[in-house]
Amino acid sequence: MGVKFDLGPTPHIQGGQTSAEAPTGNAELREIEDALERLNSGEFGYCECCGGKLELSRLCADPTVSICTKCLD
């Protein structure tokens, strides 16, 4: 028996438009997918620029971040 999730209504994609071009939530979805890829590869929680650990408070606020505050400056 599988668990079913209700993610709400699916945005309508007009003819000729690919899912990558759909207007709602694409950037956010890509950020989530990227974070999941980093989690699966063991790179989650580490800065993509310097390789240092990301601040826990930063990850708690936004688990999709991939750059530490030092590298943002």
Short mmCIF file of C-alpha atoms in Angstrom, two decimals, residues 22-72:
data_model
loop_
_atom_site.label_atom_id
_atom_site.label_comp_id
_atom_site.label_asym_id
_atom_site.label_seq_id
_atom_site.Cartn_x
_atom_site.Cartn_y
_atom_site.Cartn_z
CA ALA A 22 5.35 26.40 -17.42
CA PRO A 23 4.87 29.77 -15.71
CA THR A 24 4.32 28.70 -12.09
CA GLY A 25 6.89 27.35 -9.69
CA ASN A 26 9.59 26.26 -12.14
CA ALA A 27 12.47 28.00 -10.39
CA GLU A 28 11.34 26.73 -7.00
CA LEU A 29 10.89 23.19 -8.32
CA ARG A 30 14.38 23.23 -9.87
CA GLU A 31 15.87 24.46 -6.55
CA ILE A 32 14.17 21.58 -4.72
CA GLU A 33 15.32 19.05 -7.31
CA ASP A 34 18.89 20.41 -7.06
CA ALA A 35 18.78 20.12 -3.25
CA LEU A 36 17.57 16.52 -3.53
CA GLU A 37 20.41 15.73 -5.95
CA ARG A 38 22.91 17.20 -3.47
CA LEU A 39 21.32 15.14 -0.68
CA ASN A 40 21.61 11.93 -2.70
CA SER A 41 25.22 12.64 -3.68
CA GLY A 42 26.32 13.54 -0.14
CA GLU A 43 26.96 17.19 -1.03
CA PHE A 44 23.92 18.60 0.79
CA GLY A 45 24.85 21.04 3.53
CA TYR A 46 28.12 22.09 1.92
CA CYS A 47 28.81 25.31 0.02
CA GLU A 48 29.12 24.89 -3.74
CA CYS A 49 31.75 27.64 -3.84
CA CYS A 50 34.14 26.98 -0.96
CA GLY A 51 33.12 23.48 0.17
CA GLY A 52 32.59 24.64 3.76
CA LYS A 53 29.58 23.64 5.82
CA LEU A 54 26.43 25.69 5.35
CA GLU A 55 25.08 27.35 8.47
CA LEU A 56 22.38 25.21 10.11
CA SER A 57 20.16 28.24 10.69
CA ARG A 58 20.42 29.07 6.97
CA LEU A 59 19.50 25.51 5.95
CA CYS A 60 16.58 25.48 8.39
CA ALA A 61 15.27 28.71 6.91
CA ASP A 62 15.72 27.50 3.32
CA PRO A 63 16.85 23.92 2.70
CA THR A 64 17.50 24.68 -0.97
CA VAL A 65 20.44 27.04 -0.32
CA SER A 66 23.78 25.92 -1.71
CA ILE A 67 26.10 28.84 -0.95
CA CYS A 68 27.30 29.93 2.51
CA THR A 69 26.96 33.51 3.74
CA LYS A 70 30.72 34.08 3.44
CA CYS A 71 30.61 33.32 -0.29
CA LEU A 72 27.54 35.51 -0.78
#
